[in-house]
Short mmCIF file of C-alpha atoms in Angstrom, two decimals:
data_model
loop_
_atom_site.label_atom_id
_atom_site.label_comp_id
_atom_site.label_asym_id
_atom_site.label_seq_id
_atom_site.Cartn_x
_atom_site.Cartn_y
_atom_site.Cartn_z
CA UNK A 1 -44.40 -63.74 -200.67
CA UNK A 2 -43.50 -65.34 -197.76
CA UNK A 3 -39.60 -64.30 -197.14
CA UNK A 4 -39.05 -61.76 -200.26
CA UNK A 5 -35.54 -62.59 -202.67
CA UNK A 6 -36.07 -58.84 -203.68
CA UNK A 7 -33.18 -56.57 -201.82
CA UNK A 8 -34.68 -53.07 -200.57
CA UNK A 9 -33.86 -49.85 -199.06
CA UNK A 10 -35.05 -48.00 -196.42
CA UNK A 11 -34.37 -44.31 -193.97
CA UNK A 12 -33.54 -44.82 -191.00
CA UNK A 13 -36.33 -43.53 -189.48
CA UNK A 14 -38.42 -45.83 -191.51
CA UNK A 15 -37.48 -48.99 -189.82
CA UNK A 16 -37.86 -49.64 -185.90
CA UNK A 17 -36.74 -51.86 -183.47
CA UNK A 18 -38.34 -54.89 -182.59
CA UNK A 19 -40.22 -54.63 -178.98
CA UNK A 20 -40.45 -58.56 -179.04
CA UNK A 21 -36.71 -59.38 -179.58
CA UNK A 22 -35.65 -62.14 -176.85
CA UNK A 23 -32.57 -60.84 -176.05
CA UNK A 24 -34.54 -57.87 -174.65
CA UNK A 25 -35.67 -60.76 -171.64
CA UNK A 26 -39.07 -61.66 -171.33
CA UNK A 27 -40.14 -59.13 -168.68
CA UNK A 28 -39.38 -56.08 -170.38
CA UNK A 29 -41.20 -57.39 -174.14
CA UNK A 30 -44.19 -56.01 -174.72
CA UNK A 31 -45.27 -54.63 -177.91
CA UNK A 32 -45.63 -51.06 -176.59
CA UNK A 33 -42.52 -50.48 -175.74
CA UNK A 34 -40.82 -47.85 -176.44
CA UNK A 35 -38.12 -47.66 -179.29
CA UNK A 36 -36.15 -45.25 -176.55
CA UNK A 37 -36.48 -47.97 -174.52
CA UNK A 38 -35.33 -50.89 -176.27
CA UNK A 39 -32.26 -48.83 -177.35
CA UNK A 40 -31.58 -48.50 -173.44
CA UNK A 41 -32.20 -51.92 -172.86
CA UNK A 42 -29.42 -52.39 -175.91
CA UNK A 43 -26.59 -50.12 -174.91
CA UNK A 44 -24.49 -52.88 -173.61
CA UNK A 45 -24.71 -55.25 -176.97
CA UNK A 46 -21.26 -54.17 -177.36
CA UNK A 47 -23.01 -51.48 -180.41
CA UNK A 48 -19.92 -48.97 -180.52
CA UNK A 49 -18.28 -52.51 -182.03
CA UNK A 50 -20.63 -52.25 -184.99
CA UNK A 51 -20.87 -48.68 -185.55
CA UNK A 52 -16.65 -48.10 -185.89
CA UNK A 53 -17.19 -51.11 -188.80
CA UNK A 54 -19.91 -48.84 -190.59
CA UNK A 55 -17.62 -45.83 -190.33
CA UNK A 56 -14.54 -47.66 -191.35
CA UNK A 57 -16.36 -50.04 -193.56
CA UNK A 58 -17.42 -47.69 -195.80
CA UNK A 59 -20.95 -48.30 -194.79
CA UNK A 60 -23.91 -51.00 -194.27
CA UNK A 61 -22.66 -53.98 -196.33
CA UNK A 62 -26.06 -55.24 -198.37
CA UNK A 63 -25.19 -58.83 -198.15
CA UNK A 64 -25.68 -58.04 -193.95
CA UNK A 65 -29.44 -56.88 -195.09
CA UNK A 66 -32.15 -57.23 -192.47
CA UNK A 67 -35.07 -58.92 -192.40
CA UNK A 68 -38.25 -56.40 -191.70
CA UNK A 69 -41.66 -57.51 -191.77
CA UNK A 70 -44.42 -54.65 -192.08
CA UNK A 71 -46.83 -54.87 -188.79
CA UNK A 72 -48.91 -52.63 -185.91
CA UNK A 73 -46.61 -50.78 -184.09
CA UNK A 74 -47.79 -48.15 -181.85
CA UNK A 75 -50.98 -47.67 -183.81
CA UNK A 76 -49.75 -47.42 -187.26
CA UNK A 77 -48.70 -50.33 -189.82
CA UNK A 78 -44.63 -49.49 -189.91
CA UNK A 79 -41.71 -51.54 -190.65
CA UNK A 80 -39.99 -53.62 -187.95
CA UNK A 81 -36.82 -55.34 -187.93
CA UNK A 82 -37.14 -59.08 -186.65
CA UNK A 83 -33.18 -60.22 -187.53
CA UNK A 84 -30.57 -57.29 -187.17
CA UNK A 85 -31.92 -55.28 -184.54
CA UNK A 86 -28.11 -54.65 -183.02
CA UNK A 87 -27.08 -53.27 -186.55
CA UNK A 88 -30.33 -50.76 -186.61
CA UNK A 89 -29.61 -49.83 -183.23
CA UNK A 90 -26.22 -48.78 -183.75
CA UNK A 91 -26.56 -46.98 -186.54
CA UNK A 92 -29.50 -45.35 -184.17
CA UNK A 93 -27.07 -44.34 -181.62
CA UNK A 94 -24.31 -43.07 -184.32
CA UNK A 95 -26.68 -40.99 -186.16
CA UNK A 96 -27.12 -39.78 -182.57
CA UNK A 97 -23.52 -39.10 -181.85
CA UNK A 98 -22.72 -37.39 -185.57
CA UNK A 99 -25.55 -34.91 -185.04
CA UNK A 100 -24.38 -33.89 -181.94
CA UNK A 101 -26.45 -35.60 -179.42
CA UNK A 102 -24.28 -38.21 -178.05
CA UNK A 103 -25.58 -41.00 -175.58
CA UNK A 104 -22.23 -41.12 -173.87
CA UNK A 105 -18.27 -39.98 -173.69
CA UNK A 106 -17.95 -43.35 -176.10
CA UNK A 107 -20.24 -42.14 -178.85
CA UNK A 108 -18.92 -38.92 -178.61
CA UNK A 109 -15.60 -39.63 -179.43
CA UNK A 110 -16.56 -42.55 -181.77
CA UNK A 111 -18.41 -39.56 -183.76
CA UNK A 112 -15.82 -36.90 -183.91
CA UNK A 113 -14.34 -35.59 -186.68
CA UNK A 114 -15.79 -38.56 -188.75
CA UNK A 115 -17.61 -38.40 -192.12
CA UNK A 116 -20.57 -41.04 -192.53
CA UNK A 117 -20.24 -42.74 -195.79
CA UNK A 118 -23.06 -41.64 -197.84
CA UNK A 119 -26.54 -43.00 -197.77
CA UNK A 120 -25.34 -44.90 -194.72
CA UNK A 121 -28.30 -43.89 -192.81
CA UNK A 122 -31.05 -43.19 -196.29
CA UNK A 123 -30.25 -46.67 -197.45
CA UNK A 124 -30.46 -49.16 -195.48
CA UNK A 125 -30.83 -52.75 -197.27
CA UNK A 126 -33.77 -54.73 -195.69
CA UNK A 127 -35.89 -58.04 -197.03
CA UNK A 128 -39.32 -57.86 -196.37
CA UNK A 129 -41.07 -61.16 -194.70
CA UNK A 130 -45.03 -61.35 -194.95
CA UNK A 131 -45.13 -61.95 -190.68
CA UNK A 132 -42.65 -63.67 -188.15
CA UNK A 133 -43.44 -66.84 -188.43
CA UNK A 134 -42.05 -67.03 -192.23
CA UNK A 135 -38.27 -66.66 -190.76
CA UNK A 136 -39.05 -69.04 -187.34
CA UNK A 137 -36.88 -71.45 -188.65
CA UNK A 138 -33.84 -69.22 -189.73
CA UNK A 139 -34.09 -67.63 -186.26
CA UNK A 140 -34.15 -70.88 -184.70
CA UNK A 141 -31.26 -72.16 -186.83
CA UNK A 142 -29.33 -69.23 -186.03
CA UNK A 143 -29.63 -67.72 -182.73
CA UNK A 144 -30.75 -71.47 -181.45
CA UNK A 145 -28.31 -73.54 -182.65
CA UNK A 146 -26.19 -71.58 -184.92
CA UNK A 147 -23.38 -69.35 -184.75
CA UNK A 148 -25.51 -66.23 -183.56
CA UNK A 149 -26.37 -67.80 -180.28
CA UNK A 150 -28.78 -66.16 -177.61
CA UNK A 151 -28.50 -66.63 -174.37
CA UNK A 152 -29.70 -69.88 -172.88
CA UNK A 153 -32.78 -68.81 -171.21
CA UNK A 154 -33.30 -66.88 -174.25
CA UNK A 155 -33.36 -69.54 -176.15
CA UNK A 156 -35.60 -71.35 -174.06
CA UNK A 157 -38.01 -68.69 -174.23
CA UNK A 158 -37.85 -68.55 -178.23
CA UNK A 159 -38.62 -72.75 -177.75
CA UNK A 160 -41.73 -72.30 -175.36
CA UNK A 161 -43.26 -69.52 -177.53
CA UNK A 162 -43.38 -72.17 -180.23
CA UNK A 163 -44.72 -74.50 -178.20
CA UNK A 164 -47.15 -72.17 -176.15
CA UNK A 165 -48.18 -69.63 -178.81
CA UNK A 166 -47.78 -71.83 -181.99
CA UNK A 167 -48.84 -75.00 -180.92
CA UNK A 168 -46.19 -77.42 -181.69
CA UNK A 169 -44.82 -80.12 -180.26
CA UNK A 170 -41.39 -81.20 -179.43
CA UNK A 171 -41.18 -82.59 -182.91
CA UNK A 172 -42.04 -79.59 -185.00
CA UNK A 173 -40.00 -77.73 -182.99
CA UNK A 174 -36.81 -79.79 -184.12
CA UNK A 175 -37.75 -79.63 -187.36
CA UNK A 176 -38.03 -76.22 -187.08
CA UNK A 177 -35.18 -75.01 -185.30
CA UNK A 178 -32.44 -78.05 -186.07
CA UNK A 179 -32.11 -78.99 -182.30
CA UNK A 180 -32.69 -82.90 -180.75
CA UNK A 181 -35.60 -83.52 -179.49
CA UNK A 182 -34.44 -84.11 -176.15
CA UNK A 183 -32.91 -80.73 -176.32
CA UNK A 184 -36.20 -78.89 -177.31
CA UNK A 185 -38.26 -80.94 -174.45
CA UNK A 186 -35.33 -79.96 -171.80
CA UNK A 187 -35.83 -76.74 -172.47
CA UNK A 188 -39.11 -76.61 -172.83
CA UNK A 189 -39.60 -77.83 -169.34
CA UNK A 190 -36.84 -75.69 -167.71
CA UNK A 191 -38.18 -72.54 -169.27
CA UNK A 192 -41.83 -73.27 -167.79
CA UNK A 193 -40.03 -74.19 -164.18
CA UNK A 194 -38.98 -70.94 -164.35
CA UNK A 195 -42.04 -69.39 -165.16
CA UNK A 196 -43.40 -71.58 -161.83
CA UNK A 197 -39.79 -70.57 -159.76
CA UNK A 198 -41.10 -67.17 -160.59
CA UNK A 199 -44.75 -67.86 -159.08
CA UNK A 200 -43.24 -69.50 -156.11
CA UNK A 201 -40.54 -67.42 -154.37
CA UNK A 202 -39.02 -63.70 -154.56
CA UNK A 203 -36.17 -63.91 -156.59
CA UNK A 204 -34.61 -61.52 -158.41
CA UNK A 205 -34.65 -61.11 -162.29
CA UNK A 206 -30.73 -60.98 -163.10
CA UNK A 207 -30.24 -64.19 -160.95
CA UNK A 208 -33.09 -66.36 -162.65
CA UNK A 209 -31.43 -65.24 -166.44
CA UNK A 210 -27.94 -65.55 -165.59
CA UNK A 211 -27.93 -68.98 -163.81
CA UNK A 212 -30.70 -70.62 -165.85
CA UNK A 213 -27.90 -72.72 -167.29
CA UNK A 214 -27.05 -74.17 -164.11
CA UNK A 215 -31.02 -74.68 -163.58
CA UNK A 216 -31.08 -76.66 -167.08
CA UNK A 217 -28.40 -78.79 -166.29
CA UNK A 218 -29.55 -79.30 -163.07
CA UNK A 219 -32.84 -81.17 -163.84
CA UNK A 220 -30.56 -84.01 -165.83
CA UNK A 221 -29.98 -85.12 -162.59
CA UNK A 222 -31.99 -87.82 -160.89
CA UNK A 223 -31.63 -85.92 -158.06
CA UNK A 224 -33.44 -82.73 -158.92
CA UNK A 225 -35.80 -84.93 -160.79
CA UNK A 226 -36.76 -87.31 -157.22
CA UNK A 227 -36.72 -84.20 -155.38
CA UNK A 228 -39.01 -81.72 -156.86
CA UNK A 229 -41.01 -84.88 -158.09
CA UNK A 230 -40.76 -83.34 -162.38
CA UNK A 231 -40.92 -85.50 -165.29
CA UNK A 232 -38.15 -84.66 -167.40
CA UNK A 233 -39.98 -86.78 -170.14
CA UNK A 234 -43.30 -85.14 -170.01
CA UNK A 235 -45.53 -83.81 -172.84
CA UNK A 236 -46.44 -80.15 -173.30
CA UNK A 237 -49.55 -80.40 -171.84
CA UNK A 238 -48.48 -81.69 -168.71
CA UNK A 239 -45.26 -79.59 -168.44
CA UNK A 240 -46.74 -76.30 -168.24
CA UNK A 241 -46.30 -76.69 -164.44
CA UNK A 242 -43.52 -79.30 -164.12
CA UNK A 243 -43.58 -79.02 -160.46
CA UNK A 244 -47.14 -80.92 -158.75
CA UNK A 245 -48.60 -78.27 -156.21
CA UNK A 246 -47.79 -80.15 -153.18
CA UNK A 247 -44.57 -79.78 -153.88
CA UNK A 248 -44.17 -76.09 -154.27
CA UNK A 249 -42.67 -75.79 -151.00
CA UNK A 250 -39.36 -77.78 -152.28
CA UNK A 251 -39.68 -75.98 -155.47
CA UNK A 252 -39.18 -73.19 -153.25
CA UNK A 253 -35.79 -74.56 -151.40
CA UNK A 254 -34.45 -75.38 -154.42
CA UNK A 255 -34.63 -71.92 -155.88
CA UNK A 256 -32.91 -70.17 -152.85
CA UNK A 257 -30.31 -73.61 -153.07
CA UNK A 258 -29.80 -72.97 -156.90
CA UNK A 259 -30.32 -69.15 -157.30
CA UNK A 260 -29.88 -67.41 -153.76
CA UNK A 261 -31.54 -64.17 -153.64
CA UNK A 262 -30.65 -60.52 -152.32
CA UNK A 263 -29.97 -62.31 -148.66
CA UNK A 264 -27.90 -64.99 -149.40
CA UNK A 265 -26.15 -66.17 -151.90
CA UNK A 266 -26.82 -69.58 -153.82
CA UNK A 267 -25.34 -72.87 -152.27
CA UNK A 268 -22.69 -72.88 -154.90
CA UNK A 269 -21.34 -71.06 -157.81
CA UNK A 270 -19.39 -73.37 -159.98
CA UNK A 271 -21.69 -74.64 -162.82
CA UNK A 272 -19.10 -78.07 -162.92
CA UNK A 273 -20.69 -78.94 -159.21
CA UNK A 274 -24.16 -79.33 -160.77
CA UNK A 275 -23.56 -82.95 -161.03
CA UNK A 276 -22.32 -83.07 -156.96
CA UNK A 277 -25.66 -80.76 -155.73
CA UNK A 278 -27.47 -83.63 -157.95
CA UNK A 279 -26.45 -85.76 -155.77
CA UNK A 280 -26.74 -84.04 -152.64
CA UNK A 281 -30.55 -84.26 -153.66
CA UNK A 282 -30.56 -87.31 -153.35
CA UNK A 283 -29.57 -88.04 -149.83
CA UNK A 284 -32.15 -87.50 -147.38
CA UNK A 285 -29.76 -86.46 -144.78
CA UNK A 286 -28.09 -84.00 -146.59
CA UNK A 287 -31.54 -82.54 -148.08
CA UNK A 288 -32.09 -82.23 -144.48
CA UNK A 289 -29.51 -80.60 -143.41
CA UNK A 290 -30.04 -78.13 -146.45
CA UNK A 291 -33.94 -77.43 -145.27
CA UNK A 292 -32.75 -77.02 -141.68
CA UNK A 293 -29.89 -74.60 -141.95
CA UNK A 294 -29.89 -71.03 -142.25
CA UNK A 295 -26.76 -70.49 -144.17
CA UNK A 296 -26.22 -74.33 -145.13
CA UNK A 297 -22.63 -75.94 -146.75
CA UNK A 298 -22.12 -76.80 -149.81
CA UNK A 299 -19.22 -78.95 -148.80
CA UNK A 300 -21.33 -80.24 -145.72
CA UNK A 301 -24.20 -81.14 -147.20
CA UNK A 302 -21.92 -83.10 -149.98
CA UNK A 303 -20.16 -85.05 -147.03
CA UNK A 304 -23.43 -86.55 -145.94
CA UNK A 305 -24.47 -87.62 -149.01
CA UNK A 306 -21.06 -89.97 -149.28
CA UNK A 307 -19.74 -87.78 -151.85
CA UNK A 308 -15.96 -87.53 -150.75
CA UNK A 309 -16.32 -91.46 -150.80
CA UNK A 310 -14.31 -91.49 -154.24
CA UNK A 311 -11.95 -88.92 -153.36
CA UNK A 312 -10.88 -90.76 -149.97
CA UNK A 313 -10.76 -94.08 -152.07
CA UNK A 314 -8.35 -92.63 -155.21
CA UNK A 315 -6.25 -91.54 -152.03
CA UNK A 316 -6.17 -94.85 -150.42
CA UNK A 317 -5.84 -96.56 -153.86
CA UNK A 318 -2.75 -94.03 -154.34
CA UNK A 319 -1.33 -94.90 -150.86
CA UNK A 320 -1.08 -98.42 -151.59
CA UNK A 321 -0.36 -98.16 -155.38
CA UNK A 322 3.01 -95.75 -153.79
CA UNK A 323 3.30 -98.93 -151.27
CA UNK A 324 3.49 -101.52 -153.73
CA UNK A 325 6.42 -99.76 -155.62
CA UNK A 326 8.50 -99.36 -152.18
CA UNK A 327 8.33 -102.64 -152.09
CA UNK A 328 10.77 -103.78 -154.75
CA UNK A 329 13.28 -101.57 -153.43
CA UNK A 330 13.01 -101.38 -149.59
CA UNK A 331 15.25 -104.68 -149.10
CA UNK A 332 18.06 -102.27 -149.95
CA UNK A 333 17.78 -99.70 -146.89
CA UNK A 334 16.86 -102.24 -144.59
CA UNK A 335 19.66 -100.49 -142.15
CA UNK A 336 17.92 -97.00 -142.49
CA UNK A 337 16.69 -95.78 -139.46
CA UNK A 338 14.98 -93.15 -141.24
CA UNK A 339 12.87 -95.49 -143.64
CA UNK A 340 11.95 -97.18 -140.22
CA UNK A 341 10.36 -94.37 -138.94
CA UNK A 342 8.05 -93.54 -142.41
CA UNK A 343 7.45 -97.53 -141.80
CA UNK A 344 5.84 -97.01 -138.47
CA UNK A 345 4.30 -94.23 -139.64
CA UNK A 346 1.78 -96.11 -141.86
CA UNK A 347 1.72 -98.70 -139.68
CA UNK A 348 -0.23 -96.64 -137.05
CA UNK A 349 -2.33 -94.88 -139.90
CA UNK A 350 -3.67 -98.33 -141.27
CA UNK A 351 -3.89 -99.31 -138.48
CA UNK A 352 -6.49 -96.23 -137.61
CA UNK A 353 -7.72 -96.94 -140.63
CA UNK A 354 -8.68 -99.86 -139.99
CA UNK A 355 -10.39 -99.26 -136.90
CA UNK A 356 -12.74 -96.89 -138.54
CA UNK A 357 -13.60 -99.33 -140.73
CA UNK A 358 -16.76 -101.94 -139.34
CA UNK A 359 -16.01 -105.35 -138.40
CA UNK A 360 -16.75 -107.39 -141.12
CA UNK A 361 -18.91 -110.60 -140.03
CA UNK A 362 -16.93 -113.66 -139.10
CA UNK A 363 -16.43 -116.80 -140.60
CA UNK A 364 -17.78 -119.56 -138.82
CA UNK A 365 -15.91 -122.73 -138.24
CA UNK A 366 -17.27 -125.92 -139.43
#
């Protein structure tokens, strides 16, 4: 049967959440977990959204079906829902609410005085799927690189399962999913860093998910790459631990650099400066001035790796650009005492300038 074309209906209390969703993060997945807990884990997927459209929908729209594939849950063979999890669980937590056990103020009032259209919770459209892996590539497509997007280190995740549990390679997992290759392998590799982050130093959980972006686009950088010593263009098999084991120990910097923990907070917080802290990686004095200070500067540590130089030349470049214009008109206020003074002004700072500067070697007469 693979993915089924036949549209069918289930009870509500037929069809259960899926313990192995991504969204729910990969430390809390576990295929006993409970469906209490997965709706906890859930309440903040913006549900009350969903349920007001049931109520004022006039119910669960079929063409919105979800796909359910019949496995081992909790000891018994039941029916779990792989794509549309938030729409079960909402209509969970309503059902809740309209017989008068409310999760919160919210449901409460979301509940009252409303009449659920009928059979919204008897008949609720599903298509079966013979296992997971029959709808891989319309999760990938969707939640991956479609319009349903997860998270980015949930995404990653969904990638190195693939990879890990399936067996593929970067390939496949294009083919699969719609992505570049490039894309898959980045992620690939940034997922299992994080995995190794995780191994290395005491971080916490919410830090590693929400800043995993900032990881990813981190190791594009030559810096990060020269620093923790990764190939960004490895293979599987040699990516499983992107970081070599004698350089765990700058793993470990990097970590309390990118993510901070619940001491300090990371070096930076602007996801736009990934490009700078690449560079900052790349300066041996300002790597150690990073490794030796307790509460190091982002700002410092960018001024010893020369990267103000640009900023200091656009201003110079500006000066004299502004210089060159004054120029044609000058002549005409040659009498003004007060354009005399500006004058010596930027006389004394080039000439300050200038004495900043090195000597260049002379010329040697002939």
């Amino acid at each position: 049967m693979a993915v089924g074309t036949e549209l069918k209906f289930a009870s509500l209390d037929e069809l259960n959440l899926d313990p192995m969703n991504p969204r729910l993060g990969r430390n809390n997945t576990r295929p006993d977990l409970p469906q209490s807990d997965i709706l906890e884990l859930m309440k903040d997927w913006t549900l009350d959204e969903l349920a007001v459209s049931f109520l004022e929908s006039g119910g669960f729209w079929t063409h919105e079906a979800v796909l359910a594939t019949k496995e081992r849950l909790y000891g018994k063979t039941r029916l779990v829902v792989i794509e549309g999890n938030r729409r079960l669980a909402a209509l969970m937590l309503l059902h809740e609410a309209i017989e008068g056990r409310p999760v919160s103020k919210k449901w409460e009032e979301i509940a009252k005085g409303r009449k659920p259209p009928k059979k919204l919770f008897t008949e609720i459209p599903y298509i079966e799927v013979d296992n997971r892996a029959d709808i891989e590539s319309f999760l990938g497509f969707r939640h991956v690189t479609g319009i349903k997007e997860w998270r980015p280190a949930e995404k990653a995740e969904y990638i190195a399962k693939l990879i890990d549990e399936r067996g593929m390679d970067y390939e496949q997992v294009m083919k699969k999913i719609g992505s570049k290759t490039q894309t898959v392998r980045q992620n690939y590799i940034s997922y299992r860093l994080l995995l190794e982050i995780e191994d290395t130093v005491d971080i916490p959980d919410e830090k590693l998910e929400d800043r995993f972006s900032v990881m990813y686009l981190s190791l594009r950088t030559r810096g990060a790459q020269k620093y923790l010593h990764i190939d960004i263009q490895a293979e599987p098999a040699k990516a499983k631990r992107p970081v070599p084991k004698q350089h765990l120990e700058a793993l470990a910097k990097f970590a309390l650099w990118l993510f901070g923990n619940d001491e300090r907070d990371p070096l930076f917080t602007d996801s736009r400066k990934v490009d700078d802290f690449g560079r900052i990686l790349e300066s041996r004095k300002a790597v150690e001035y990073l490794e030796r200070s307790e509460e190091p500067s982002f700002d410092i540590a960018y001024r010893l790796a020369g990267g103000d130089e640009p900023e200091i030349i656009r201003l110079i470049e500006n000066a004299a650009d502004n210089i060159e214009l004054a120029l044609t008109r000058a002549h005409l206020y040659a009498e003004s005492k007060t354009l005399r003074a500006a004058i010596e002004r930027l006389r004394a700072d080039s000439d300050q300038l200038m004495k900043i500067l090195p000597t260049g070697p002379k010329t040697s007469k002939k």
